[in-house]
């Protein structure tokens, strides 16, 4: 989910690792100029003291890790650079409303001729903050109310309550987030939640009540996440006309799963990148830690972006996934993959392709989807340098397939089945980037390779979301 419009008492994102001020929003640190600095600029200096003024409930030992590099500066330019980096780290903690930097020559009896003092003047966030936002997901919107307790125990912990009411989903949850001092990317979070969703393409209503624990940490250039999740799932029919296959899936089930995710992201923007790449790999194993759902689920996402001439960008994406049941019990409709719609295979209705029964789409156990896109500026560049730069012309070619597999046939038979009856589409449209949090698409689509039972959207199609093929 991504925020489209936010107006809050303390406008911070709701989720743990994202709390704080983003690097793009950070101004250069304020440097007080002194006549002596002109002499020191090209000479060696010594940072004698670093002060942090304005602390209330924040523990000083937490901040020692964030400012340690300032003491290693060798000249004035290095002091300015390291102080600015330390300011970014302090803001990233999400516990300060404002951080300012003052650099001045050392004073006092022990002051060295080339000594400097660095002072960080901080303003802490209130003990409790509230927010209300409008969020956008993949072709759905919601209103979000949040209550946050930042810096609960003085070491950048956060306790967050969030309620979301949307067009297809309603949820509320309580989460606790704690980073490792000195290593903000290493953190743990615990969540308790209830989510009720409606899935009209399957005539299905699902209510999840669950608890989860996550451990996030970097390894080399990757971001790793280990997660345990326990969920009590309740499935029901959304309409009286629901098919027998959906009615058969109705009822209660327990899922206890362990999952691992790895992400490498070098893109300059997650919404409409101009360069860089993305690799996501996710595995989930259910059943070995309890519950009555047993499966192994693997999926991946690859994206490459290349800037071309005339301010155009060529983008290629590939998604894929496989769901393997463990034991003789078949997989659940709640765990399968779904494909189609303005955020994946354009020209098809939302999640309306693949296995179905009496008009209800049941999802598949294997899928792949690929996309090739060319983004160019609007013709004649209206609004160049301003609002017009948020729009791009979009040419696309999408293809993919979704099916169930017979796991006794072997990998060659699986690949052959995934290569049969490929759905694909092409077209053009306009893309609007909403900051770095979501995007809107208005496309003219021509679906091809349509199979019996698929629902198509031939012509104009609108899409909104944060993750697009």
Short mmCIF file of C-alpha atoms in Angstrom, two decimals:
data_model
loop_
_atom_site.label_atom_id
_atom_site.label_comp_id
_atom_site.label_asym_id
_atom_site.label_seq_id
_atom_site.Cartn_x
_atom_site.Cartn_y
_atom_site.Cartn_z
CA UNK A 1 0.00 0.00 0.00
CA UNK A 2 1.19 3.51 -0.65
CA UNK A 3 -0.01 6.87 0.60
CA UNK A 4 -1.59 9.12 -2.02
CA UNK A 5 -2.48 12.00 0.24
CA UNK A 6 -1.37 12.52 3.81
CA UNK A 7 -2.36 15.12 6.34
CA UNK A 8 -1.27 14.21 9.82
CA UNK A 9 -0.17 15.67 13.10
CA UNK A 10 3.26 14.19 12.47
CA UNK A 11 3.38 13.13 8.82
CA UNK A 12 5.49 9.99 9.10
CA UNK A 13 4.97 6.65 7.36
CA UNK A 14 3.26 4.06 9.50
CA UNK A 15 5.55 1.05 9.12
CA UNK A 16 8.68 0.42 11.14
CA UNK A 17 11.70 0.57 8.84
CA UNK A 18 10.16 3.43 6.87
CA UNK A 19 9.60 5.69 9.86
CA UNK A 20 11.66 8.84 9.81
CA UNK A 21 12.59 11.45 7.25
CA UNK A 22 13.71 10.30 3.84
CA UNK A 23 17.11 11.29 2.50
CA UNK A 24 15.57 13.32 -0.32
CA UNK A 25 13.81 15.53 2.25
CA UNK A 26 16.94 16.34 4.24
CA UNK A 27 18.43 19.78 3.80
CA UNK A 28 22.11 20.55 4.07
CA UNK A 29 23.20 21.01 7.70
CA UNK A 30 23.37 24.51 9.06
CA UNK A 31 26.98 25.58 9.46
CA UNK A 32 27.85 28.63 11.51
CA UNK A 33 30.70 30.43 9.81
CA UNK A 34 33.55 31.74 11.93
CA UNK A 35 36.57 33.69 10.67
CA UNK A 36 38.89 30.99 11.99
CA UNK A 37 37.25 28.37 9.74
CA UNK A 38 38.79 29.95 6.68
CA UNK A 39 42.18 29.14 8.16
CA UNK A 40 41.16 25.61 9.14
CA UNK A 41 39.46 24.74 5.86
CA UNK A 42 42.54 23.26 4.22
CA UNK A 43 44.32 22.22 7.39
CA UNK A 44 44.03 19.30 9.75
CA UNK A 45 41.48 19.74 12.53
CA UNK A 46 40.48 17.76 15.60
CA UNK A 47 36.86 17.30 16.70
CA UNK A 48 37.21 17.64 20.46
CA UNK A 49 33.57 17.48 21.53
CA UNK A 50 30.21 16.48 20.12
CA UNK A 51 27.15 17.75 21.99
CA UNK A 52 23.53 16.74 21.57
CA UNK A 53 21.16 19.38 22.94
CA UNK A 54 17.44 18.89 23.43
CA UNK A 55 17.30 15.27 24.61
CA UNK A 56 14.39 14.29 26.83
CA UNK A 57 13.46 10.62 26.96
CA UNK A 58 16.05 9.46 24.38
CA UNK A 59 18.95 7.42 25.81
CA UNK A 60 22.35 8.90 24.97
CA UNK A 61 23.95 5.49 24.33
CA UNK A 62 21.65 5.02 21.31
CA UNK A 63 22.97 8.19 19.67
CA UNK A 64 26.64 7.42 20.34
CA UNK A 65 26.61 4.96 17.44
CA UNK A 66 25.08 7.50 15.05
CA UNK A 67 27.58 10.32 15.70
CA UNK A 68 30.78 8.29 16.21
CA UNK A 69 32.08 8.97 12.68
CA UNK A 70 32.21 12.74 13.34
CA UNK A 71 35.23 12.27 15.62
CA UNK A 72 37.20 10.74 12.74
CA UNK A 73 37.05 13.85 10.55
CA UNK A 74 40.45 15.29 9.55
CA UNK A 75 39.58 18.68 8.04
CA UNK A 76 36.71 21.13 8.02
CA UNK A 77 35.16 19.80 4.80
CA UNK A 78 35.29 16.29 6.26
CA UNK A 79 33.67 17.53 9.46
CA UNK A 80 30.83 19.08 7.47
CA UNK A 81 30.30 15.92 5.43
CA UNK A 82 30.37 13.55 8.40
CA UNK A 83 28.10 15.84 10.41
CA UNK A 84 25.58 15.88 7.59
CA UNK A 85 25.68 12.07 7.40
CA UNK A 86 25.20 11.84 11.17
CA UNK A 87 22.20 14.20 10.89
CA UNK A 88 20.65 11.89 8.31
CA UNK A 89 21.13 8.91 10.61
CA UNK A 90 19.50 10.75 13.50
CA UNK A 91 16.50 11.71 11.39
CA UNK A 92 16.21 8.16 10.06
CA UNK A 93 15.58 6.92 13.60
CA UNK A 94 12.14 8.54 13.42
CA UNK A 95 12.32 9.97 16.94
CA UNK A 96 13.22 13.60 16.16
CA UNK A 97 11.06 16.26 14.56
CA UNK A 98 14.07 18.42 13.70
CA UNK A 99 17.87 18.10 13.80
CA UNK A 100 20.20 21.06 13.24
CA UNK A 101 24.01 21.10 13.19
CA UNK A 102 26.32 23.81 14.54
CA UNK A 103 30.10 23.66 14.03
CA UNK A 104 32.33 26.08 15.92
CA UNK A 105 35.90 26.39 17.16
CA UNK A 106 36.63 24.80 20.52
CA UNK A 107 36.63 27.00 23.59
CA UNK A 108 37.86 26.49 27.12
CA UNK A 109 41.11 25.77 28.86
CA UNK A 110 41.77 22.52 26.98
CA UNK A 111 40.86 23.92 23.54
CA UNK A 112 43.36 23.13 20.80
CA UNK A 113 44.25 25.73 18.15
CA UNK A 114 42.73 23.49 15.49
CA UNK A 115 39.99 22.04 17.70
CA UNK A 116 36.30 22.04 16.75
CA UNK A 117 33.07 21.42 18.67
CA UNK A 118 30.04 19.97 16.86
CA UNK A 119 26.57 20.44 18.35
CA UNK A 120 23.42 18.64 17.22
CA UNK A 121 20.32 20.56 18.29
CA UNK A 122 17.40 18.12 18.28
CA UNK A 123 13.67 18.39 18.84
CA UNK A 124 12.01 15.15 19.92
CA UNK A 125 8.65 13.97 18.65
CA UNK A 126 5.75 14.01 21.05
CA UNK A 127 5.10 10.87 23.07
CA UNK A 128 1.95 10.18 21.07
CA UNK A 129 1.17 11.20 17.49
CA UNK A 130 -1.84 10.61 15.28
CA UNK A 131 -2.40 10.61 11.55
CA UNK A 132 -5.07 10.06 8.93
CA UNK A 133 -4.19 9.21 5.36
CA UNK A 134 -5.64 8.04 2.10
CA UNK A 135 -3.90 4.93 0.81
CA UNK A 136 -3.86 3.26 -2.59
CA UNK A 137 -3.15 -0.40 -3.31
CA UNK A 138 -3.46 -2.44 -6.49
CA UNK A 139 -6.68 -0.99 -7.87
CA UNK A 140 -8.17 -0.27 -4.46
CA UNK A 141 -8.21 2.64 -2.08
CA UNK A 142 -8.62 3.02 1.66
CA UNK A 143 -8.70 5.50 4.52
CA UNK A 144 -6.13 4.91 7.25
CA UNK A 145 -6.20 6.17 10.83
CA UNK A 146 -3.06 5.73 12.88
CA UNK A 147 -1.81 6.23 16.42
CA UNK A 148 1.92 6.05 17.12
CA UNK A 149 4.07 6.06 20.22
CA UNK A 150 7.58 6.82 18.92
CA UNK A 151 10.64 6.19 21.05
CA UNK A 152 8.64 4.25 23.64
CA UNK A 153 11.59 3.14 25.79
CA UNK A 154 14.11 5.74 24.63
CA UNK A 155 15.96 3.64 22.05
CA UNK A 156 13.96 4.29 18.85
CA UNK A 157 11.28 1.67 19.56
CA UNK A 158 7.86 2.36 18.05
CA UNK A 159 4.41 1.13 18.98
CA UNK A 160 1.82 1.66 16.24
CA UNK A 161 -1.91 1.09 16.02
CA UNK A 162 -3.48 1.36 12.57
CA UNK A 163 -7.05 1.08 11.32
CA UNK A 164 -7.77 0.90 7.59
CA UNK A 165 -11.15 0.99 5.86
CA UNK A 166 -11.04 0.35 2.13
CA UNK A 167 -13.07 -0.50 -0.93
CA UNK A 168 -12.15 -4.20 -0.72
CA UNK A 169 -10.36 -4.58 2.59
CA UNK A 170 -10.76 -3.51 6.21
CA UNK A 171 -8.04 -4.09 8.77
CA UNK A 172 -6.65 -3.08 12.10
CA UNK A 173 -3.42 -4.03 13.81
CA UNK A 174 -0.94 -3.32 16.55
CA UNK A 175 2.80 -3.47 15.84
CA UNK A 176 6.00 -3.05 17.84
CA UNK A 177 9.28 -2.16 16.11
CA UNK A 178 12.79 -2.11 17.57
CA UNK A 179 16.08 -1.47 15.71
CA UNK A 180 19.52 -2.58 16.81
CA UNK A 181 21.45 0.42 18.16
CA UNK A 182 23.96 1.57 15.57
CA UNK A 183 22.48 -0.66 12.86
CA UNK A 184 19.03 0.65 11.98
CA UNK A 185 18.68 -1.84 9.09
CA UNK A 186 18.80 -4.67 11.63
CA UNK A 187 15.48 -4.68 13.41
CA UNK A 188 12.71 -6.82 14.77
CA UNK A 189 8.96 -6.25 14.63
CA UNK A 190 5.96 -8.01 16.14
CA UNK A 191 2.45 -7.57 14.72
CA UNK A 192 -1.05 -8.55 15.83
CA UNK A 193 -3.78 -7.94 13.26
CA UNK A 194 -7.19 -8.68 11.83
CA UNK A 195 -7.89 -8.27 8.10
CA UNK A 196 -11.19 -8.76 6.28
CA UNK A 197 -11.03 -8.76 2.48
CA UNK A 198 -13.51 -9.19 -0.37
CA UNK A 199 -12.47 -10.85 -3.61
CA UNK A 200 -15.33 -10.48 -6.10
CA UNK A 201 -13.47 -12.30 -8.89
CA UNK A 202 -13.70 -15.43 -6.71
CA UNK A 203 -16.99 -14.65 -4.92
CA UNK A 204 -14.93 -15.01 -1.76
CA UNK A 205 -14.72 -13.25 1.58
CA UNK A 206 -11.71 -13.89 3.82
CA UNK A 207 -11.06 -12.87 7.42
CA UNK A 208 -7.57 -13.34 8.84
CA UNK A 209 -6.69 -13.02 12.52
CA UNK A 210 -3.00 -13.40 13.06
CA UNK A 211 0.28 -12.67 14.77
CA UNK A 212 3.69 -12.38 13.13
CA UNK A 213 7.31 -11.75 14.08
CA UNK A 214 9.94 -10.43 11.64
CA UNK A 215 13.70 -10.08 11.71
CA UNK A 216 15.25 -7.82 9.06
CA UNK A 217 18.95 -7.43 8.38
CA UNK A 218 21.31 -6.55 5.50
CA UNK A 219 23.79 -9.00 3.97
CA UNK A 220 26.24 -7.47 1.50
CA UNK A 221 24.03 -5.56 -0.97
CA UNK A 222 20.86 -7.45 -0.07
CA UNK A 223 18.06 -6.87 2.40
CA UNK A 224 16.97 -10.07 4.16
CA UNK A 225 13.80 -10.77 6.13
CA UNK A 226 12.92 -13.83 8.20
CA UNK A 227 9.31 -14.11 9.30
CA UNK A 228 7.04 -16.41 11.29
CA UNK A 229 3.30 -16.00 10.92
CA UNK A 230 0.38 -17.72 12.58
CA UNK A 231 -3.04 -17.03 11.05
CA UNK A 232 -6.58 -18.17 11.80
CA UNK A 233 -8.33 -17.90 8.42
CA UNK A 234 -12.07 -17.85 7.87
CA UNK A 235 -13.30 -18.20 4.28
CA UNK A 236 -16.88 -17.56 3.20
CA UNK A 237 -18.95 -16.88 0.12
CA UNK A 238 -19.36 -13.30 -1.02
CA UNK A 239 -22.57 -13.99 -2.94
CA UNK A 240 -25.31 -16.60 -3.08
CA UNK A 241 -24.28 -17.35 -6.64
CA UNK A 242 -20.81 -18.55 -5.54
CA UNK A 243 -19.74 -21.75 -7.25
CA UNK A 244 -19.61 -25.10 -5.51
CA UNK A 245 -15.81 -25.06 -5.69
CA UNK A 246 -15.73 -21.85 -3.64
CA UNK A 247 -18.36 -23.14 -1.19
CA UNK A 248 -16.25 -26.25 -0.73
CA UNK A 249 -13.30 -24.06 0.32
CA UNK A 250 -15.38 -22.19 2.92
CA UNK A 251 -14.67 -22.69 6.59
CA UNK A 252 -11.88 -22.20 9.11
CA UNK A 253 -8.21 -23.11 8.82
CA UNK A 254 -4.96 -22.44 10.66
CA UNK A 255 -1.75 -21.54 8.91
CA UNK A 256 1.63 -21.44 10.61
CA UNK A 257 4.44 -20.58 8.24
CA UNK A 258 8.09 -19.61 8.09
CA UNK A 259 9.20 -17.35 5.23
CA UNK A 260 12.34 -15.72 3.90
CA UNK A 261 12.64 -12.77 1.54
CA UNK A 262 15.71 -11.34 -0.18
CA UNK A 263 15.70 -8.01 -2.00
CA UNK A 264 18.34 -6.24 -4.09
CA UNK A 265 17.10 -2.84 -5.27
CA UNK A 266 19.36 -0.43 -7.17
CA UNK A 267 16.55 1.59 -8.80
CA UNK A 268 16.48 5.35 -8.41
CA UNK A 269 12.70 5.16 -7.81
CA UNK A 270 10.36 2.32 -6.90
CA UNK A 271 7.37 3.82 -8.73
CA UNK A 272 8.68 5.00 -12.10
CA UNK A 273 12.42 4.24 -12.25
CA UNK A 274 14.77 5.57 -14.90
CA UNK A 275 17.69 3.28 -14.14
CA UNK A 276 18.73 0.37 -11.97
CA UNK A 277 17.30 -3.05 -11.25
CA UNK A 278 15.29 -5.05 -8.75
CA UNK A 279 15.51 -8.68 -7.64
CA UNK A 280 13.05 -10.15 -5.13
CA UNK A 281 13.02 -13.78 -4.05
CA UNK A 282 10.48 -15.08 -1.54
CA UNK A 283 10.00 -18.54 -0.03
CA UNK A 284 7.30 -19.68 2.38
CA UNK A 285 7.04 -23.04 4.14
CA UNK A 286 3.77 -23.85 5.93
CA UNK A 287 2.78 -26.85 7.99
CA UNK A 288 5.98 -27.80 9.79
CA UNK A 289 5.32 -25.38 12.65
CA UNK A 290 1.69 -26.43 13.17
CA UNK A 291 -1.59 -25.59 11.50
CA UNK A 292 -3.52 -27.50 8.86
CA UNK A 293 -2.12 -25.75 5.76
CA UNK A 294 0.96 -27.49 4.34
CA UNK A 295 2.80 -26.18 1.30
CA UNK A 296 6.02 -24.75 -0.10
CA UNK A 297 5.61 -21.50 -2.02
CA UNK A 298 8.30 -19.85 -4.14
CA UNK A 299 8.03 -16.63 -6.15
CA UNK A 300 10.35 -14.02 -7.62
CA UNK A 301 10.36 -10.64 -9.32
CA UNK A 302 12.99 -9.16 -11.64
CA UNK A 303 13.02 -5.66 -13.13
CA UNK A 304 15.63 -3.88 -15.27
CA UNK A 305 15.51 -0.23 -16.35
CA UNK A 306 17.67 1.61 -18.88
CA UNK A 307 17.64 5.29 -19.84
CA UNK A 308 17.62 5.92 -23.60
CA UNK A 309 17.75 8.94 -25.88
CA UNK A 310 15.19 11.79 -25.74
CA UNK A 311 14.57 11.23 -22.03
CA UNK A 312 12.93 7.85 -22.67
CA UNK A 313 13.26 4.72 -20.51
CA UNK A 314 13.13 1.05 -21.49
CA UNK A 315 11.92 -1.28 -18.74
CA UNK A 316 11.65 -5.09 -18.63
CA UNK A 317 9.99 -7.14 -15.88
CA UNK A 318 9.59 -10.84 -15.15
CA UNK A 319 7.50 -12.47 -12.39
CA UNK A 320 7.09 -16.13 -11.56
CA UNK A 321 5.90 -18.47 -8.83
CA UNK A 322 5.29 -22.07 -7.86
CA UNK A 323 3.07 -23.54 -5.10
CA UNK A 324 3.79 -27.13 -4.04
CA UNK A 325 1.32 -28.91 -1.72
CA UNK A 326 2.89 -31.03 1.01
CA UNK A 327 1.01 -34.23 1.69
CA UNK A 328 -2.24 -35.28 0.08
CA UNK A 329 -4.29 -32.23 1.04
CA UNK A 330 -4.82 -29.84 -1.90
CA UNK A 331 -3.76 -26.21 -1.75
CA UNK A 332 -6.18 -23.54 -0.53
CA UNK A 333 -7.77 -20.88 -2.71
CA UNK A 334 -6.29 -18.36 -0.25
CA UNK A 335 -2.70 -19.44 -0.99
CA UNK A 336 -2.75 -19.70 -4.79
CA UNK A 337 -1.48 -17.15 -7.31
CA UNK A 338 -3.75 -14.81 -9.30
CA UNK A 339 -2.99 -12.99 -12.54
CA UNK A 340 -4.58 -10.42 -14.81
CA UNK A 341 -5.64 -6.82 -14.53
CA UNK A 342 -4.23 -3.30 -15.01
CA UNK A 343 -1.28 -3.98 -12.66
CA UNK A 344 -0.14 -7.24 -14.32
CA UNK A 345 -1.43 -8.54 -17.68
CA UNK A 346 -3.17 -5.43 -18.95
CA UNK A 347 -6.26 -5.87 -21.11
CA UNK A 348 -7.65 -8.57 -18.81
CA UNK A 349 -9.98 -8.00 -15.87
CA UNK A 350 -8.60 -8.03 -12.34
CA UNK A 351 -7.34 -11.54 -11.43
CA UNK A 352 -9.71 -13.00 -14.03
CA UNK A 353 -7.70 -15.59 -15.93
CA UNK A 354 -6.70 -19.18 -15.37
CA UNK A 355 -8.58 -21.98 -13.54
CA UNK A 356 -12.20 -21.13 -12.80
CA UNK A 357 -15.50 -22.71 -11.87
CA UNK A 358 -18.90 -21.30 -12.84
CA UNK A 359 -17.38 -17.86 -13.34
CA UNK A 360 -15.38 -17.83 -10.08
CA UNK A 361 -11.60 -17.72 -10.48
CA UNK A 362 -9.81 -20.21 -8.25
CA UNK A 363 -6.18 -19.16 -8.76
CA UNK A 364 -3.29 -21.31 -9.95
CA UNK A 365 -0.33 -23.17 -8.50
CA UNK A 366 2.16 -21.93 -11.07
CA UNK A 367 2.47 -18.74 -13.09
CA UNK A 368 4.80 -16.48 -14.99
CA UNK A 369 4.37 -12.98 -16.36
CA UNK A 370 6.65 -10.72 -18.38
CA UNK A 371 6.47 -7.12 -19.49
CA UNK A 372 8.35 -4.80 -21.83
CA UNK A 373 7.72 -1.07 -21.51
CA UNK A 374 8.87 2.12 -23.19
CA UNK A 375 8.28 5.33 -21.24
CA UNK A 376 8.68 8.65 -23.07
CA UNK A 377 7.88 12.28 -22.24
CA UNK A 378 4.51 13.64 -23.30
CA UNK A 379 4.39 14.88 -26.92
CA UNK A 380 5.61 18.50 -27.19
CA UNK A 381 6.63 18.36 -23.47
CA UNK A 382 3.81 20.45 -21.92
CA UNK A 383 4.62 21.65 -18.40
CA UNK A 384 8.28 20.73 -18.76
CA UNK A 385 10.25 21.35 -15.59
CA UNK A 386 7.08 21.29 -13.49
CA UNK A 387 3.80 19.41 -13.27
CA UNK A 388 4.21 17.99 -16.76
CA UNK A 389 7.22 15.93 -15.65
CA UNK A 390 4.91 13.76 -13.53
CA UNK A 391 3.33 12.35 -16.72
CA UNK A 392 4.87 9.84 -19.12
CA UNK A 393 3.67 8.24 -22.33
CA UNK A 394 3.60 4.46 -22.00
CA UNK A 395 3.95 1.74 -24.66
CA UNK A 396 3.75 -1.83 -23.37
CA UNK A 397 3.76 -5.51 -24.26
CA UNK A 398 2.66 -8.01 -21.56
CA UNK A 399 2.48 -11.79 -21.57
CA UNK A 400 1.95 -14.56 -19.04
CA UNK A 401 0.19 -17.74 -18.00
CA UNK A 402 -1.43 -19.22 -14.89
CA UNK A 403 -2.31 -22.88 -14.38
CA UNK A 404 -2.37 -25.88 -12.06
CA UNK A 405 0.22 -28.61 -12.40
CA UNK A 406 0.30 -32.36 -12.01
CA UNK A 407 3.39 -32.81 -9.88
CA UNK A 408 3.84 -36.43 -10.94
CA UNK A 409 4.60 -35.43 -14.53
CA UNK A 410 8.05 -33.90 -14.01
CA UNK A 411 9.60 -30.47 -14.76
CA UNK A 412 9.52 -30.78 -18.58
CA UNK A 413 5.76 -31.30 -18.55
CA UNK A 414 5.39 -28.33 -16.21
CA UNK A 415 7.32 -26.01 -18.51
CA UNK A 416 5.33 -27.23 -21.51
CA UNK A 417 2.05 -26.49 -19.75
CA UNK A 418 3.18 -23.01 -18.75
CA UNK A 419 4.18 -22.34 -22.37
CA UNK A 420 0.78 -23.38 -23.74
CA UNK A 421 -2.09 -20.96 -24.27
CA UNK A 422 -0.09 -17.84 -23.39
CA UNK A 423 -2.17 -14.73 -22.76
CA UNK A 424 -0.64 -11.51 -23.99
CA UNK A 425 -1.58 -7.91 -24.70
CA UNK A 426 -0.17 -4.68 -26.04
CA UNK A 427 -1.17 -1.04 -26.06
CA UNK A 428 -0.29 2.48 -25.03
CA UNK A 429 -1.37 5.01 -22.47
CA UNK A 430 -0.41 7.72 -19.99
CA UNK A 431 1.26 7.22 -16.61
CA UNK A 432 0.98 9.70 -13.72
CA UNK A 433 3.51 9.44 -10.91
CA UNK A 434 2.14 10.43 -7.50
CA UNK A 435 5.37 11.37 -5.75
CA UNK A 436 7.38 8.26 -4.94
CA UNK A 437 4.46 6.37 -3.38
CA UNK A 438 2.04 5.33 -6.15
CA UNK A 439 1.18 5.73 -9.79
CA UNK A 440 -1.89 5.88 -12.01
CA UNK A 441 -2.22 4.46 -15.54
CA UNK A 442 -4.80 5.10 -18.23
CA UNK A 443 -4.16 2.69 -21.09
CA UNK A 444 -5.73 1.56 -24.33
CA UNK A 445 -5.29 -2.23 -24.30
CA UNK A 446 -5.58 -4.90 -26.97
CA UNK A 447 -5.74 -8.37 -25.33
CA UNK A 448 -4.57 -11.38 -27.32
CA UNK A 449 -4.37 -15.12 -26.66
CA UNK A 450 -7.65 -15.02 -24.75
CA UNK A 451 -8.70 -18.43 -23.44
CA UNK A 452 -12.17 -19.76 -22.67
CA UNK A 453 -13.36 -18.33 -19.37
CA UNK A 454 -11.02 -15.32 -19.32
CA UNK A 455 -12.57 -11.91 -18.75
CA UNK A 456 -11.07 -9.15 -20.83
CA UNK A 457 -11.06 -5.37 -20.81
CA UNK A 458 -10.71 -4.53 -24.49
CA UNK A 459 -10.09 -0.81 -24.88
CA UNK A 460 -9.56 1.77 -22.14
CA UNK A 461 -8.40 0.45 -18.77
CA UNK A 462 -7.54 2.37 -15.60
CA UNK A 463 -5.03 1.15 -13.03
CA UNK A 464 -3.74 2.44 -9.70
CA UNK A 465 -1.16 0.95 -7.38
CA UNK A 466 2.43 0.66 -6.27
CA UNK A 467 3.49 -2.60 -7.96
CA UNK A 468 3.14 -2.95 -11.72
CA UNK A 469 4.42 -5.57 -14.14
#
